[in-house]
mmCIF file of C-alpha atoms in Angstrom:
data_model
loop_
_atom_site.group_PDB
_atom_site.id
_atom_site.type_symbol
_atom_site.label_atom_id
_atom_site.label_comp_id
_atom_site.label_asym_id
_atom_site.label_seq_id
_atom_site.Cartn_x
_atom_site.Cartn_y
_atom_site.Cartn_z
ATOM 1 C CA MET A 1 3.955 -74.711 23.731
ATOM 2 C CA ILE A 2 6.354 -72.184 22.243
ATOM 3 C CA ASP A 3 5.409 -70.934 18.799
ATOM 4 C CA ALA A 4 7.555 -72.185 15.919
ATOM 5 C CA ALA A 5 8.376 -68.622 14.898
ATOM 6 C CA VAL A 6 9.826 -67.924 18.354
ATOM 7 C CA VAL A 7 11.934 -71.088 18.254
ATOM 8 C CA LYS A 8 13.230 -70.074 14.823
ATOM 9 C CA GLN A 9 14.167 -66.610 16.096
ATOM 10 C CA LEU A 10 15.905 -68.088 19.138
ATOM 11 C CA ARG A 11 17.959 -70.381 16.925
ATOM 12 C CA LEU A 12 18.833 -67.458 14.667
ATOM 13 C CA TYR A 13 19.850 -65.356 17.652
ATOM 14 C CA VAL A 14 22.149 -68.076 18.993
ATOM 15 C CA GLU A 15 23.649 -68.453 15.521
ATOM 16 C CA GLN A 16 24.329 -64.714 15.376
ATOM 17 C CA ILE A 17 25.946 -64.932 18.809
ATOM 18 C CA ALA A 18 28.174 -67.688 17.454
ATOM 19 C CA TYR A 19 29.287 -65.614 14.476
ATOM 20 C CA ALA A 20 29.847 -62.596 16.723
ATOM 21 C CA HIS A 21 32.575 -64.545 18.522
ATOM 22 C CA LYS A 22 36.047 -64.355 17.003
ATOM 23 C CA SER A 23 36.909 -67.757 15.577
ATOM 24 C CA THR A 24 40.560 -66.663 15.370
ATOM 25 C CA ASN A 25 40.794 -66.823 19.163
ATOM 26 C CA PRO A 26 42.050 -70.211 20.351
ATOM 27 C CA PHE A 27 40.415 -69.693 23.769
ATOM 28 C CA HIS A 28 37.830 -66.893 23.764
ATOM 29 C CA ASN A 29 35.606 -68.323 21.041
ATOM 30 C CA PHE A 30 32.123 -69.773 20.700
ATOM 31 C CA VAL A 31 33.290 -73.267 21.579
ATOM 32 C CA ARG A 32 34.497 -71.937 24.905
ATOM 33 C CA SER A 33 31.265 -70.027 25.548
ATOM 34 C CA CYS A 34 29.246 -73.183 24.901
ATOM 35 C CA SER A 35 31.416 -75.076 27.364
ATOM 36 C CA VAL A 36 30.816 -72.431 30.029
ATOM 37 C CA SER A 37 27.094 -72.409 29.247
ATOM 38 C CA MET A 38 26.829 -76.187 29.682
ATOM 39 C CA GLY A 39 28.618 -75.926 32.998
ATOM 40 C CA ALA A 40 26.207 -73.249 34.226
ATOM 41 C CA SER A 41 23.247 -75.339 33.127
ATOM 42 C CA LYS A 42 24.494 -78.287 35.140
ATOM 43 C CA PHE A 43 25.168 -76.146 38.206
ATOM 44 C CA LEU A 44 21.636 -74.737 38.016
ATOM 45 C CA SER A 45 20.230 -78.244 37.831
ATOM 46 C CA LYS A 46 22.313 -79.278 40.853
ATOM 47 C CA ILE A 47 20.794 -76.441 42.861
ATOM 48 C CA LEU A 48 17.227 -77.093 41.765
ATOM 49 C CA ASP A 49 17.493 -80.874 42.241
ATOM 50 C CA GLN A 50 18.026 -80.476 45.977
ATOM 51 C CA PRO A 51 15.158 -81.176 48.419
ATOM 52 C CA ALA A 52 12.430 -78.543 48.461
ATOM 53 C CA GLU A 53 13.017 -77.686 52.127
ATOM 54 C CA THR A 54 16.549 -76.521 51.294
ATOM 55 C CA LEU A 55 15.416 -74.206 48.499
ATOM 56 C CA ASN A 56 13.724 -71.539 50.626
ATOM 57 C CA ASP A 57 16.528 -69.072 49.963
ATOM 58 C CA ARG A 58 16.928 -70.148 46.360
ATOM 59 C CA VAL A 59 13.315 -69.835 45.255
ATOM 60 C CA CYS A 60 14.158 -67.069 42.791
ATOM 61 C CA LEU A 61 16.519 -69.346 40.904
ATOM 62 C CA THR A 62 13.386 -71.277 39.886
ATOM 63 C CA ASN A 63 12.243 -68.177 37.997
ATOM 64 C CA PRO A 64 12.572 -68.960 34.241
ATOM 65 C CA LEU A 65 13.766 -65.420 33.462
ATOM 66 C CA THR A 66 16.515 -65.702 36.070
ATOM 67 C CA GLN A 67 17.639 -69.055 34.693
ATOM 68 C CA PHE A 68 17.572 -67.696 31.160
ATOM 69 C CA GLY A 69 19.620 -64.703 32.287
ATOM 70 C CA VAL A 70 22.365 -66.891 33.755
ATOM 71 C CA ILE A 71 22.629 -69.043 30.620
ATOM 72 C CA PHE A 72 22.380 -65.961 28.402
ATOM 73 C CA ALA A 73 25.326 -64.409 30.249
ATOM 74 C CA THR A 74 27.519 -67.479 29.798
ATOM 75 C CA LEU A 75 26.771 -67.647 26.096
ATOM 76 C CA VAL A 76 27.481 -63.999 25.262
ATOM 77 C CA TYR A 77 30.273 -62.877 27.581
ATOM 78 C CA GLY A 78 32.964 -63.912 25.090
ATOM 79 C CA ILE A 79 31.454 -62.108 22.103
ATOM 80 C CA ALA A 80 33.978 -60.156 19.992
ATOM 81 C CA HIS A 81 36.763 -60.779 22.499
ATOM 82 C CA PRO A 82 39.895 -58.979 21.232
ATOM 83 C CA GLY A 83 42.160 -61.912 22.050
ATOM 84 C CA VAL A 84 44.312 -59.817 24.371
ATOM 85 C CA PRO A 85 43.921 -58.760 28.018
ATOM 86 C CA ASN A 86 42.237 -55.466 28.852
ATOM 87 C CA SER A 87 45.614 -54.132 29.941
ATOM 88 C CA VAL A 88 46.824 -54.369 26.328
ATOM 89 C CA LEU A 89 43.797 -52.461 25.060
ATOM 90 C CA VAL A 90 44.511 -49.749 27.614
ATOM 91 C CA LYS A 91 48.171 -49.485 26.558
ATOM 92 C CA GLU A 92 47.144 -49.333 22.901
ATOM 93 C CA ASN A 93 44.581 -46.658 23.745
ATOM 94 C CA HIS A 94 42.115 -48.786 21.824
ATOM 95 C CA HIS A 95 38.829 -47.075 20.994
ATOM 96 C CA LEU A 96 36.956 -49.642 23.124
ATOM 97 C CA ALA A 97 39.150 -48.785 26.116
ATOM 98 C CA SER A 98 38.096 -45.151 26.064
ATOM 99 C CA LYS A 99 34.472 -46.090 25.349
ATOM 100 C CA TYR A 100 34.277 -48.158 28.536
ATOM 101 C CA ASP A 101 36.380 -45.913 30.790
ATOM 102 C CA TYR A 102 39.345 -48.308 30.652
ATOM 103 C CA LYS A 103 37.619 -50.864 32.921
ATOM 104 C CA ASP A 104 36.192 -54.319 32.133
ATOM 105 C CA ILE A 105 36.419 -53.443 28.460
ATOM 106 C CA ALA A 106 35.880 -56.839 26.823
ATOM 107 C CA LYS A 107 32.988 -57.819 29.097
ATOM 108 C CA LYS A 108 31.100 -54.549 28.699
ATOM 109 C CA HIS A 109 31.554 -54.633 24.935
ATOM 110 C CA ALA A 110 30.294 -58.223 24.724
ATOM 111 C CA LEU A 111 27.186 -57.337 26.729
ATOM 112 C CA ASP A 112 26.436 -54.314 24.545
ATOM 113 C CA VAL A 113 26.840 -56.274 21.305
ATOM 114 C CA ALA A 114 24.588 -59.088 22.522
ATOM 115 C CA TRP A 115 21.941 -56.700 23.785
ATOM 116 C CA GLU A 116 21.894 -54.639 20.599
ATOM 117 C CA MET A 117 21.342 -57.817 18.601
ATOM 118 C CA LEU A 118 18.463 -58.871 20.869
ATOM 119 C CA LEU A 119 16.746 -55.519 20.290
ATOM 120 C CA GLU A 120 16.771 -55.901 16.506
ATOM 121 C CA ASP A 121 13.374 -56.075 14.764
ATOM 122 C CA THR A 122 14.237 -59.599 13.646
ATOM 123 C CA PHE A 123 13.671 -60.822 17.201
ATOM 124 C CA ASP A 124 10.369 -59.087 18.032
ATOM 125 C CA ASP A 125 8.528 -62.370 18.670
ATOM 126 C CA LEU A 126 11.329 -63.682 20.845
ATOM 127 C CA ARG A 127 11.315 -60.541 23.005
ATOM 128 C CA ASN A 128 7.537 -60.682 23.364
ATOM 129 C CA VAL A 129 7.857 -64.168 24.863
ATOM 130 C CA LEU A 130 10.804 -63.287 27.107
ATOM 131 C CA PHE A 131 9.438 -60.015 28.439
ATOM 132 C CA ALA A 132 5.846 -59.791 29.648
ATOM 133 C CA THR A 133 6.531 -56.212 30.769
ATOM 134 C CA PRO A 134 9.270 -53.580 30.271
ATOM 135 C CA ALA A 135 10.344 -54.381 33.834
ATOM 136 C CA ASP A 136 11.213 -57.927 32.734
ATOM 137 C CA MET A 137 13.594 -56.540 30.119
ATOM 138 C CA THR A 138 15.252 -54.365 32.749
ATOM 139 C CA LYS A 139 15.502 -57.327 35.116
ATOM 140 C CA LEU A 140 17.156 -59.533 32.485
ATOM 141 C CA ARG A 141 19.706 -56.830 31.693
ATOM 142 C CA GLN A 142 20.482 -56.529 35.413
ATOM 143 C CA ILE A 143 20.866 -60.281 35.886
ATOM 144 C CA VAL A 144 23.146 -60.623 32.867
ATOM 145 C CA THR A 145 25.252 -57.664 33.999
ATOM 146 C CA VAL A 146 25.671 -59.092 37.512
ATOM 147 C CA CYS A 147 26.723 -62.458 36.099
ATOM 148 C CA ILE A 148 29.164 -61.136 33.502
ATOM 149 C CA MET A 149 30.857 -58.651 35.820
ATOM 150 C CA SER A 150 31.293 -61.344 38.473
ATOM 151 C CA THR A 151 33.946 -62.969 36.262
ATOM 152 C CA ASP A 152 36.328 -60.052 36.901
ATOM 153 C CA ILE A 153 38.562 -62.254 39.024
ATOM 154 C CA TYR A 154 41.424 -59.771 39.262
ATOM 155 C CA ASN A 155 39.400 -57.019 40.935
ATOM 156 C CA ASP A 156 40.408 -57.338 44.591
ATOM 157 C CA LYS A 157 37.771 -54.885 45.786
ATOM 158 C CA LEU A 158 34.954 -56.853 44.172
ATOM 159 C CA LYS A 159 36.300 -60.092 45.614
ATOM 160 C CA GLU A 160 36.485 -58.641 49.120
ATOM 161 C CA ALA A 161 32.936 -57.339 48.758
ATOM 162 C CA ARG A 162 31.648 -60.776 47.707
ATOM 163 C CA ASP A 163 33.458 -62.503 50.567
ATOM 164 C CA HIS A 164 31.862 -60.084 53.017
ATOM 165 C CA GLN A 165 28.438 -60.647 51.463
ATOM 166 C CA TRP A 166 28.770 -64.431 51.852
ATOM 167 C CA ASP A 167 29.643 -63.967 55.535
ATOM 168 C CA THR A 168 26.731 -61.579 55.907
ATOM 169 C CA ALA A 169 24.187 -63.753 54.145
ATOM 170 C CA GLY A 170 25.207 -66.963 55.904
ATOM 171 C CA PRO A 171 23.349 -66.734 59.239
ATOM 172 C CA SER A 172 19.577 -67.069 58.911
ATOM 173 C CA LYS A 173 18.455 -64.850 61.782
ATOM 174 C CA LYS A 174 20.102 -61.572 60.945
ATOM 175 C CA GLU A 175 19.114 -58.502 59.009
ATOM 176 C CA VAL A 176 21.179 -56.947 56.261
ATOM 177 C CA PHE A 177 21.377 -53.255 55.520
ATOM 178 C CA GLN A 178 23.129 -51.393 52.728
ATOM 179 C CA ASP A 179 24.461 -47.849 52.810
ATOM 180 C CA GLN A 180 24.567 -45.362 49.937
ATOM 181 C CA HIS A 181 27.989 -46.630 48.894
ATOM 182 C CA GLY A 182 26.831 -50.240 48.509
ATOM 183 C CA ASN A 183 28.495 -51.505 51.696
ATOM 184 C CA PHE A 184 26.639 -54.146 53.713
ATOM 185 C CA GLU A 185 26.082 -54.227 57.462
ATOM 186 C CA CYS A 186 24.683 -57.170 59.409
ATOM 187 C CA ARG A 187 22.554 -56.605 62.526
ATOM 188 C CA PRO A 188 20.590 -58.848 64.913
ATOM 189 C CA ASN A 189 17.100 -59.640 63.700
ATOM 190 C CA ALA A 190 14.664 -57.258 65.403
ATOM 191 C CA ARG A 191 11.357 -58.497 63.991
ATOM 192 C CA THR A 192 10.020 -60.869 61.365
ATOM 193 C CA LEU A 193 6.994 -61.181 59.122
ATOM 194 C CA ASP A 194 4.543 -64.022 59.683
ATOM 195 C CA SER A 195 2.919 -63.775 56.272
ATOM 196 C CA ALA A 196 3.002 -66.826 54.041
ATOM 197 C CA ASN A 197 5.554 -66.963 51.268
ATOM 198 C CA ASP A 198 3.928 -66.064 47.967
ATOM 199 C CA GLY A 199 6.928 -67.282 45.998
ATOM 200 C CA GLY A 200 7.393 -63.911 44.361
ATOM 201 C CA CYS A 201 10.668 -62.339 43.387
ATOM 202 C CA ASN A 202 11.704 -58.710 43.379
ATOM 203 C CA ASP A 203 14.574 -56.752 41.905
ATOM 204 C CA ASP A 204 17.498 -56.377 44.269
ATOM 205 C CA VAL A 205 19.036 -52.947 44.878
ATOM 206 C CA ASN A 206 22.090 -54.389 43.139
ATOM 207 C CA GLY A 207 20.125 -55.635 40.163
ATOM 208 C CA GLY A 208 19.411 -59.175 41.334
ATOM 209 C CA VAL A 209 16.325 -61.026 42.481
ATOM 210 C CA GLY A 210 14.985 -62.197 45.799
ATOM 211 C CA ASP A 211 12.261 -63.874 47.873
ATOM 212 C CA SER A 212 9.459 -61.593 49.097
ATOM 213 C CA ASN A 213 8.939 -63.351 52.468
ATOM 214 C CA VAL A 214 11.800 -62.250 54.719
ATOM 215 C CA VAL A 215 12.559 -60.307 57.855
ATOM 216 C CA LYS A 216 11.049 -56.836 57.965
ATOM 217 C CA LYS A 217 9.962 -55.100 54.776
ATOM 218 C CA ARG A 218 12.061 -54.623 51.715
ATOM 219 C CA GLY A 219 13.204 -51.028 51.455
ATOM 220 C CA ASP A 220 12.799 -50.179 55.158
ATOM 221 C CA SER A 221 15.344 -47.653 56.348
ATOM 222 C CA VAL A 222 17.058 -47.814 59.737
ATOM 223 C CA ASP A 223 19.673 -45.241 60.722
ATOM 224 C CA GLY A 224 19.868 -44.172 57.105
ATOM 225 C CA LEU A 225 20.568 -47.717 55.852
ATOM 226 C CA LEU A 226 18.428 -49.485 53.244
ATOM 227 C CA HIS A 227 17.064 -52.839 54.369
ATOM 228 C CA VAL A 228 18.079 -55.656 52.046
ATOM 229 C CA MET A 229 16.489 -59.095 52.089
ATOM 230 C CA ILE A 230 18.902 -61.889 52.956
ATOM 231 C CA PRO A 231 17.432 -64.231 50.310
ATOM 232 C CA GLU A 232 17.943 -61.469 47.733
ATOM 233 C CA LEU A 233 21.579 -61.260 48.696
ATOM 234 C CA ARG A 234 21.952 -65.026 48.590
ATOM 235 C CA ALA A 235 20.289 -65.241 45.175
ATOM 236 C CA ASN A 236 22.705 -62.659 43.795
ATOM 237 C CA LEU A 237 25.676 -64.459 45.287
ATOM 238 C CA MET A 238 24.547 -67.819 43.938
ATOM 239 C CA MET A 239 24.156 -66.390 40.436
ATOM 240 C CA GLU A 240 27.647 -64.932 40.673
ATOM 241 C CA GLN A 241 29.075 -68.192 41.967
ATOM 242 C CA ILE A 242 27.466 -70.179 39.156
ATOM 243 C CA MET A 243 29.080 -67.821 36.649
ATOM 244 C CA GLN A 244 32.468 -67.810 38.372
ATOM 245 C CA ALA A 245 32.596 -71.592 38.695
ATOM 246 C CA SER A 246 31.454 -72.155 35.112
ATOM 247 C CA ASN A 247 34.006 -69.647 33.838
ATOM 248 C CA ILE A 248 36.917 -71.694 35.201
ATOM 249 C CA LEU A 249 35.259 -75.099 35.288
ATOM 250 C CA HIS A 250 38.047 -76.615 33.189
ATOM 251 C CA THR A 251 40.367 -76.232 36.186
ATOM 252 C CA MET A 252 37.955 -78.333 38.259
ATOM 253 C CA GLN A 253 37.431 -81.172 35.789
ATOM 254 C CA HIS A 254 39.479 -84.129 34.596
ATOM 255 C CA TRP A 255 43.172 -83.442 33.935
ATOM 256 C CA HIS A 256 42.802 -83.816 30.146
ATOM 257 C CA VAL A 257 40.017 -81.196 30.093
ATOM 258 C CA TYR A 258 42.147 -78.801 32.122
ATOM 259 C CA GLN A 259 45.108 -79.420 29.799
ATOM 260 C CA LYS A 260 43.056 -78.717 26.686
ATOM 261 C CA TRP A 261 41.766 -75.326 27.783
ATOM 262 C CA ASN A 262 44.947 -74.285 29.544
ATOM 263 C CA ARG A 263 46.880 -74.845 26.335
ATOM 264 C CA ARG A 264 44.340 -72.873 24.310
ATOM 265 C CA LEU A 265 44.546 -69.928 26.672
ATOM 266 C CA PHE A 266 48.341 -70.056 26.527
ATOM 267 C CA GLU A 267 48.164 -70.201 22.743
ATOM 268 C CA GLU A 268 45.970 -67.109 22.619
ATOM 269 C CA MET A 269 48.336 -65.183 24.870
ATOM 270 C CA TYR A 270 51.386 -66.402 22.946
ATOM 271 C CA LEU A 271 49.798 -65.326 19.672
ATOM 272 C CA ALA A 272 49.362 -61.799 21.064
ATOM 273 C CA TYR A 273 53.047 -61.872 22.010
ATOM 274 C CA GLU A 274 54.083 -63.087 18.542
ATOM 275 C CA MET A 275 52.068 -60.317 16.907
ATOM 276 C CA GLY A 276 53.756 -57.721 19.089
ATOM 277 C CA ARG A 277 50.553 -56.634 20.835
ATOM 278 C CA ASP A 278 51.603 -57.950 24.237
ATOM 279 C CA PRO A 279 55.253 -57.367 25.182
ATOM 280 C CA VAL A 280 55.211 -60.188 27.735
ATOM 281 C CA ASP A 281 56.207 -63.682 26.652
ATOM 282 C CA PRO A 282 53.680 -65.837 28.562
ATOM 283 C CA SER A 283 56.044 -68.812 28.635
ATOM 284 C CA THR A 284 58.344 -67.022 31.080
ATOM 285 C CA GLY A 285 55.858 -67.119 33.940
ATOM 286 C CA TRP A 286 53.023 -69.439 32.921
ATOM 287 C CA TYR A 287 54.020 -72.306 35.186
ATOM 288 C CA GLU A 288 54.186 -70.149 38.316
ATOM 289 C CA ALA A 289 51.077 -68.175 37.365
ATOM 290 C CA GLU A 290 48.992 -71.334 37.105
ATOM 291 C CA LEU A 291 50.080 -72.461 40.562
ATOM 292 C CA THR A 292 49.180 -69.053 41.960
ATOM 293 C CA PHE A 293 45.826 -69.156 40.163
ATOM 294 C CA PHE A 294 45.015 -72.507 41.742
ATOM 295 C CA ASP A 295 46.144 -71.380 45.208
ATOM 296 C CA GLU A 296 44.535 -67.948 45.267
ATOM 297 C CA TYR A 297 41.373 -68.389 43.214
ATOM 298 C CA VAL A 298 40.428 -71.860 41.966
ATOM 299 C CA ILE A 299 40.833 -73.886 45.156
ATOM 300 C CA PRO A 300 39.381 -71.161 47.459
ATOM 301 C CA LEU A 301 36.342 -70.932 45.154
ATOM 302 C CA ALA A 302 35.935 -74.706 45.143
ATOM 303 C CA ARG A 303 36.212 -74.770 48.944
ATOM 304 C CA GLU A 304 33.528 -72.106 49.163
ATOM 305 C CA MET A 305 31.293 -74.149 46.868
ATOM 306 C CA ASP A 306 31.833 -77.221 49.035
ATOM 307 C CA LYS A 307 31.406 -75.323 52.319
ATOM 308 C CA TYR A 308 28.046 -73.726 51.502
ATOM 309 C CA GLN A 309 26.752 -76.816 49.653
ATOM 310 C CA VAL A 310 25.013 -74.578 47.128
ATOM 311 C CA PHE A 311 25.691 -77.124 44.383
ATOM 312 C CA GLY A 312 25.204 -80.261 46.435
ATOM 313 C CA VAL A 313 27.892 -82.901 45.912
ATOM 314 C CA ALA A 314 29.248 -81.041 42.874
ATOM 315 C CA GLY A 315 31.111 -78.662 45.180
ATOM 316 C CA GLY A 316 33.113 -81.502 46.675
ATOM 317 C CA GLU A 317 33.799 -82.963 43.229
ATOM 318 C CA CYS A 318 35.100 -79.629 41.966
ATOM 319 C CA LEU A 319 37.364 -79.241 44.991
ATOM 320 C CA SER A 320 38.749 -82.738 44.510
ATOM 321 C CA TYR A 321 39.576 -82.224 40.836
ATOM 322 C CA ALA A 322 41.021 -78.753 41.424
ATOM 323 C CA THR A 323 43.356 -80.124 44.087
ATOM 324 C CA LYS A 324 44.439 -83.034 41.882
ATOM 325 C CA ASN A 325 45.046 -80.774 38.879
ATOM 326 C CA ARG A 326 47.128 -78.418 40.971
ATOM 327 C CA LYS A 327 49.318 -81.282 42.166
ATOM 328 C CA GLU A 328 49.752 -82.677 38.661
ATOM 329 C CA TRP A 329 50.541 -79.254 37.208
ATOM 330 C CA ALA A 330 53.191 -78.733 39.882
ATOM 331 C CA VAL A 331 54.926 -81.885 38.629
ATOM 332 C CA LYS A 332 54.352 -81.648 34.870
ATOM 333 C CA GLY A 333 53.729 -77.957 34.245
ATOM 334 C CA MET A 334 57.228 -76.820 33.313
ATOM 335 C CA ASP A 335 57.624 -79.496 30.671
ATOM 336 C CA MET A 336 54.135 -78.805 29.358
ATOM 337 C CA VAL A 337 54.874 -75.106 28.849
ATOM 338 C CA ARG A 338 57.940 -76.013 26.815
ATOM 339 C CA THR A 339 55.790 -78.413 24.788
ATOM 340 C CA TYR A 340 53.178 -75.679 24.220
ATOM 341 C CA VAL A 341 55.800 -73.356 22.770
ATOM 342 C CA GLN A 342 57.290 -76.041 20.538
ATOM 343 C CA GLU A 343 53.906 -77.132 19.205
ATOM 344 C CA ILE A 344 52.806 -73.576 18.457
ATOM 345 C CA THR A 345 56.115 -72.841 16.755
ATOM 346 C CA ASN A 346 55.779 -75.968 14.603
ATOM 347 C CA GLU A 347 52.221 -75.021 13.624
ATOM 348 C CA ASP A 348 53.385 -71.573 12.580
ATOM 349 C CA GLN A 349 56.128 -73.037 10.408
ATOM 350 C CA VAL A 350 53.742 -75.480 8.720
ATOM 351 C CA VAL A 351 51.228 -72.828 7.693
ATOM 352 C CA GLY A 352 53.784 -70.099 7.114
ATOM 353 C CA GLY A 353 52.263 -67.698 9.585
ATOM 354 C CA ALA A 354 51.238 -67.147 13.147
ATOM 355 C CA THR A 355 47.506 -67.663 12.803
ATOM 356 C CA GLY A 356 46.585 -70.016 9.961
ATOM 357 C CA ALA A 357 46.278 -73.349 11.745
ATOM 358 C CA ARG A 358 44.549 -71.820 14.734
ATOM 359 C CA VAL A 359 42.009 -69.961 12.584
ATOM 360 C CA GLU A 360 41.022 -73.137 10.743
ATOM 361 C CA THR A 361 40.758 -75.222 13.904
ATOM 362 C CA THR A 362 38.618 -72.827 15.940
ATOM 363 C CA ALA A 363 36.451 -71.782 12.996
ATOM 364 C CA ASN A 364 35.593 -75.389 12.147
ATOM 365 C CA ALA A 365 34.858 -76.171 15.795
ATOM 366 C CA SER A 366 32.493 -73.184 16.001
ATOM 367 C CA GLN A 367 30.601 -74.361 12.921
ATOM 368 C CA ASP A 368 30.241 -77.839 14.407
ATOM 369 C CA ILE A 369 28.629 -76.384 17.541
ATOM 370 C CA ILE A 370 26.244 -74.151 15.566
ATOM 371 C CA HIS A 371 24.786 -77.068 13.616
ATOM 372 C CA ASP A 372 24.976 -79.765 16.282
ATOM 373 C CA ASP A 373 21.592 -80.843 17.623
ATOM 374 C CA GLY A 374 23.110 -83.230 20.173
ATOM 375 C CA GLU A 375 22.180 -82.816 23.832
ATOM 376 C CA PHE A 376 24.450 -82.379 26.809
ATOM 377 C CA ASP A 377 24.817 -85.692 28.640
ATOM 378 C CA GLU A 378 22.457 -85.272 31.578
ATOM 379 C CA GLY A 379 23.759 -88.449 33.127
ATOM 380 C CA ALA A 380 27.262 -87.081 33.550
ATOM 381 C CA SER A 381 28.529 -85.212 36.563
ATOM 382 C CA THR A 382 29.240 -81.512 36.141
ATOM 383 C CA CYS A 383 32.876 -81.950 37.048
ATOM 384 C CA THR A 384 33.478 -85.059 34.993
ATOM 385 C CA GLN A 385 31.670 -83.896 31.854
ATOM 386 C CA GLU A 386 33.991 -83.229 28.929
ATOM 387 C CA ALA A 387 34.031 -79.483 28.300
#
């Protein structure tokens, strides 16, 4: 039984996370983070609900700290989002851009803000429950970092690396080695361990977690390459895939859910254009960009989810909805973009400014989430649940 003081601190921490989000953002706000968090929770449950014999390479996802880390990442990765792309912050020479070496600015800042809050004296009891040892705190930071950085969907090098890791981790009777640059190499399995699985989990060289009962010994070196456990690699990849899928889950749900969040993202980008922060009018290329996004990221990710069956039947559901949404957007998208612009323009005229109506709407929605004790509908499918 968790002590009442710990529960109180957890509630307070989540409330502070909520207020740390910018309610002026139509898209990157606490409502959105809660939606992503609910999606991740459902994906985790889909994995853990599968038959025990299929969980041998997913045993570390049963670790409470790992599960907490995934949900923690989804809840905090939108904290203090500037409401503009990183490219705008770089052009503006924003102080956050220089602080984070002009890369992954918003994500790194969100992680730092969330972590600094967690380390406040106010949450001593909460930390004592979360972290039995200092190593647990380090592990959680690593898990959250892996998850948050996995949402950098425009980094081609990271995407290529993940694709290679999935190919590497797929076969069950191979060994994986990693060189000093982080590159993976797959070799035939030379020898295995016969010891019984103790169910333990260890930190991955990349900051993840993994099963202790695997081929060879963790950390063995062959030809100058560090031996990496295949289940470790799979656990990392599954955590990343949960985060990636949850991050864009609206594209793989019912059409009306996709419409809602697509419009909000457009609104946020259009607001940046109206304010003169982003020189690009998003309406000029939004239709084509959405089609490209479906073709090059959403549908390939959904196919990968369906192919590896990591999420059970949810992978097929996501692929089905993504394909349907792409087809419907191809037919209706151009008219919808024109409608977006007209609606936003009308809102601006009503309130006499570019932000008033949006501020009120998102702020009120955030407050509703903070004080809502309702539970996520466990009976609903991940892909059909209203985000």
